[in-house]
Amino acid sequence: MYKETTIEAYLCFFKNEPHWDFPLETVTGRLGVTPTNLEKIGDWANQKRQYVTTEWRYSTGLIETWDFEMVIGKIVDTFRDKVEVINELKRELGIETALRVVTHVVNEDSPSYVIPIDVMKFAISIDNFIDIDQYIYVFLDEETDS
């Protein structure tokens, strides 16, 4: 369980269609960025479950902060000069991108969700949506827990 509020942002390449696959090494090579996570359709996620889609992901990892703008800015800073390459990959491989942010809110310490103009411009330049997920962990005060 999380002790402090954390935020993770990531950019992923994927296709939400059954049996759709694409070469992950092509994305890595063309972007010149090492992914933080790869999922290949048919590979085993664990002993009981296989991946049903292929996904290339670059993530900030979980960062203990309330600074939403800083975390999402890390992704944009990494990919800002790769807009043409991203759009070419999307066209050539028939894939999509998503800019996602996941917040784990602890003890009602939620960040404010401000999307800076440069982040919006980046998302628009790659025809992308921004998805924000929020998970809230509520803890009872020890005095009221009795």
C-alpha positions as a Markdown table, in Angstrom:
| # | Residue | x | y | z |
|---|---|---|---|---|
| 1 | Met | 0.0 | 0.0 | 0.0 |
| 2 | Tyr | 1.1 | 3.6 | -0.6 |
| 3 | Lys | 2.2 | 5.8 | 2.3 |
| 4 | Glu | 2.2 | 9.1 | 0.4 |
| 5 | Thr | 0.4 | 10.4 | -2.7 |
| 6 | Thr | 2.2 | 9.2 | -5.9 |
| 7 | Ile | 1.9 | 10.1 | -9.5 |
| 8 | Glu | 3.0 | 8.1 | -12.6 |
| 9 | Ala | 2.8 | 9.3 | -16.2 |
| 10 | Tyr | 3.5 | 7.3 | -19.3 |
| 11 | Leu | 3.3 | 7.3 | -23.0 |
| 12 | Cys | 2.3 | 4.0 | -24.7 |
| 13 | Phe | 1.9 | 2.7 | -28.2 |
| 14 | Phe | -0.8 | 0.0 | -28.6 |
| 15 | Lys | -3.7 | -1.2 | -30.6 |
| 16 | Asn | -7.0 | -2.3 | -28.9 |
| 17 | Glu | -7.9 | -5.0 | -31.5 |
| 18 | Pro | -7.7 | -8.7 | -31.0 |
| 19 | His | -4.6 | -10.4 | -32.4 |
| 20 | Trp | -3.1 | -7.0 | -33.5 |
| 21 | Asp | 0.6 | -7.1 | -33.2 |
| 22 | Phe | 3.5 | -4.8 | -34.1 |
| 23 | Pro | 7.3 | -4.9 | -33.9 |
| 24 | Leu | 8.3 | -3.4 | -30.5 |
| 25 | Glu | 11.9 | -3.2 | -31.6 |
| 26 | Thr | 10.9 | -0.9 | -34.5 |
| 27 | Val | 9.3 | 1.6 | -32.0 |
| 28 | Thr | 12.3 | 1.5 | -29.7 |
| 29 | Gly | 14.8 | 1.9 | -32.6 |
| 30 | Arg | 13.0 | 4.7 | -34.3 |
| 31 | Leu | 12.3 | 6.6 | -31.1 |
| 32 | Gly | 15.8 | 6.1 | -29.7 |
| 33 | Val | 14.1 | 5.7 | -26.2 |
| 34 | Thr | 14.4 | 2.6 | -24.1 |
| 35 | Pro | 10.9 | 1.5 | -22.9 |
| 36 | Thr | 10.2 | 0.9 | -19.3 |
| 37 | Asn | 7.7 | -1.9 | -20.1 |
| 38 | Leu | 6.9 | -4.1 | -23.0 |
| 39 | Glu | 4.0 | -6.5 | -23.5 |
| 40 | Lys | 3.9 | -8.8 | -26.5 |
| 41 | Ile | 0.8 | -10.6 | -27.5 |
| 42 | Gly | 1.1 | -14.3 | -26.5 |
| 43 | Asp | 4.0 | -13.8 | -24.0 |
| 44 | Trp | 3.3 | -14.8 | -20.5 |
| 45 | Ala | 2.6 | -12.1 | -18.0 |
| 46 | Asn | 2.8 | -14.6 | -15.2 |
| 47 | Gln | 2.2 | -18.4 | -14.8 |
| 48 | Lys | -1.5 | -18.0 | -15.3 |
| 49 | Arg | -2.0 | -15.1 | -17.8 |
| 50 | Gln | -0.8 | -14.3 | -21.3 |
| 51 | Tyr | -0.8 | -10.8 | -22.8 |
| 52 | Val | -3.7 | -10.4 | -25.2 |
| 53 | Thr | -2.3 | -7.1 | -26.7 |
| 54 | Thr | 1.1 | -5.7 | -27.6 |
| 55 | Glu | 2.1 | -2.5 | -25.9 |
| 56 | Trp | 5.3 | -0.4 | -25.8 |
| 57 | Arg | 5.4 | 1.9 | -22.7 |
| 58 | Tyr | 7.7 | 4.6 | -21.4 |
| 59 | Ser | 6.9 | 5.6 | -17.8 |
| 60 | Thr | 8.2 | 8.1 | -15.2 |
| 61 | Gly | 7.6 | 5.4 | -12.6 |
| 62 | Leu | 5.8 | 6.3 | -9.3 |
| 63 | Ile | 6.9 | 9.6 | -7.9 |
| 64 | Glu | 5.9 | 10.8 | -4.5 |
| 65 | Thr | 4.6 | 14.2 | -5.2 |
| 66 | Trp | 1.5 | 16.4 | -5.6 |
| 67 | Asp | 3.1 | 18.2 | -8.6 |
| 68 | Phe | 1.0 | 16.8 | -11.5 |
| 69 | Glu | 2.4 | 19.3 | -14.0 |
| 70 | Met | 6.0 | 18.2 | -13.2 |
| 71 | Val | 5.3 | 14.5 | -13.7 |
| 72 | Ile | 3.4 | 14.8 | -17.0 |
| 73 | Gly | 6.0 | 17.3 | -18.1 |
| 74 | Lys | 8.7 | 14.6 | -17.8 |
| 75 | Ile | 7.0 | 12.6 | -20.5 |
| 76 | Val | 6.5 | 15.6 | -22.8 |
| 77 | Asp | 10.1 | 16.6 | -22.3 |
| 78 | Thr | 11.3 | 13.1 | -23.4 |
| 79 | Phe | 9.1 | 13.0 | -26.5 |
| 80 | Arg | 8.7 | 16.6 | -27.6 |
| 81 | Asp | 11.3 | 16.4 | -30.4 |
| 82 | Lys | 10.0 | 13.0 | -31.6 |
| 83 | Val | 6.5 | 14.2 | -32.8 |
| 84 | Glu | 7.3 | 13.4 | -36.5 |
| 85 | Val | 8.7 | 9.9 | -35.6 |
| 86 | Ile | 5.7 | 9.2 | -33.4 |
| 87 | Asn | 3.2 | 10.2 | -36.2 |
| 88 | Glu | 5.2 | 8.1 | -38.8 |
| 89 | Leu | 5.1 | 5.0 | -36.5 |
| 90 | Lys | 1.4 | 5.4 | -35.9 |
| 91 | Arg | 0.7 | 5.6 | -39.7 |
| 92 | Glu | 3.1 | 2.9 | -40.7 |
| 93 | Leu | 2.3 | 0.3 | -38.0 |
| 94 | Gly | -1.5 | 1.2 | -37.6 |
| 95 | Ile | -1.1 | 1.8 | -33.9 |
| 96 | Glu | -2.3 | 4.4 | -31.4 |
| 97 | Thr | -0.8 | 6.3 | -28.6 |
| 98 | Ala | -2.0 | 7.3 | -25.1 |
| 99 | Leu | -0.6 | 9.8 | -22.6 |
| 100 | Arg | -1.8 | 8.4 | -19.3 |
| 101 | Val | -1.4 | 9.6 | -15.7 |
| 102 | Val | -2.2 | 7.5 | -12.7 |
| 103 | Thr | -2.5 | 9.0 | -9.3 |
| 104 | His | -2.6 | 7.1 | -6.0 |
| 105 | Val | -4.1 | 9.5 | -3.5 |
| 106 | Val | -3.4 | 8.8 | 0.2 |
| 107 | Asn | -5.2 | 10.4 | 3.1 |
| 108 | Glu | -7.1 | 12.9 | 0.9 |
| 109 | Asp | -3.8 | 14.5 | -0.3 |
| 110 | Ser | -4.9 | 14.9 | -4.0 |
| 111 | Pro | -2.9 | 16.9 | -6.5 |
| 112 | Ser | -4.6 | 19.5 | -8.6 |
| 113 | Tyr | -5.0 | 18.4 | -12.2 |
| 114 | Val | -3.7 | 21.2 | -14.3 |
| 115 | Ile | -2.7 | 20.3 | -17.9 |
| 116 | Pro | -0.2 | 22.9 | -19.1 |
| 117 | Ile | -0.6 | 24.4 | -22.6 |
| 118 | Asp | 2.7 | 22.7 | -23.9 |
| 119 | Val | 1.3 | 19.3 | -22.8 |
| 120 | Met | -2.0 | 20.0 | -24.6 |
| 121 | Lys | -0.1 | 21.1 | -27.7 |
| 122 | Phe | 2.1 | 17.9 | -27.6 |
| 123 | Ala | -1.0 | 15.7 | -27.2 |
| 124 | Ile | -2.7 | 17.4 | -30.1 |
| 125 | Ser | 0.4 | 17.2 | -32.3 |
| 126 | Ile | 0.4 | 13.4 | -32.0 |
| 127 | Asp | -3.5 | 13.1 | -32.2 |
| 128 | Asn | -3.5 | 11.8 | -28.7 |
| 129 | Phe | -5.8 | 11.8 | -25.7 |
| 130 | Ile | -4.8 | 12.3 | -22.1 |
| 131 | Asp | -6.2 | 9.7 | -19.7 |
| 132 | Ile | -6.2 | 10.4 | -15.9 |
| 133 | Asp | -6.9 | 7.6 | -13.4 |
| 134 | Gln | -7.1 | 8.2 | -9.7 |
| 135 | Tyr | -7.0 | 5.6 | -7.0 |
| 136 | Ile | -8.0 | 6.8 | -3.5 |
| 137 | Tyr | -6.7 | 5.1 | -0.4 |
| 138 | Val | -8.6 | 6.2 | 2.7 |
| 139 | Phe | -7.2 | 5.5 | 6.2 |
| 140 | Leu | -9.1 | 5.8 | 9.4 |
| 141 | Asp | -7.7 | 7.8 | 12.2 |
| 142 | Glu | -6.4 | 5.5 | 15.0 |
| 143 | Glu | -8.7 | 7.2 | 17.5 |
| 144 | Thr | -11.8 | 6.5 | 15.5 |
| 145 | Asp | -10.7 | 3.0 | 14.5 |
| 146 | Ser | -11.6 | 1.4 | 17.9 |
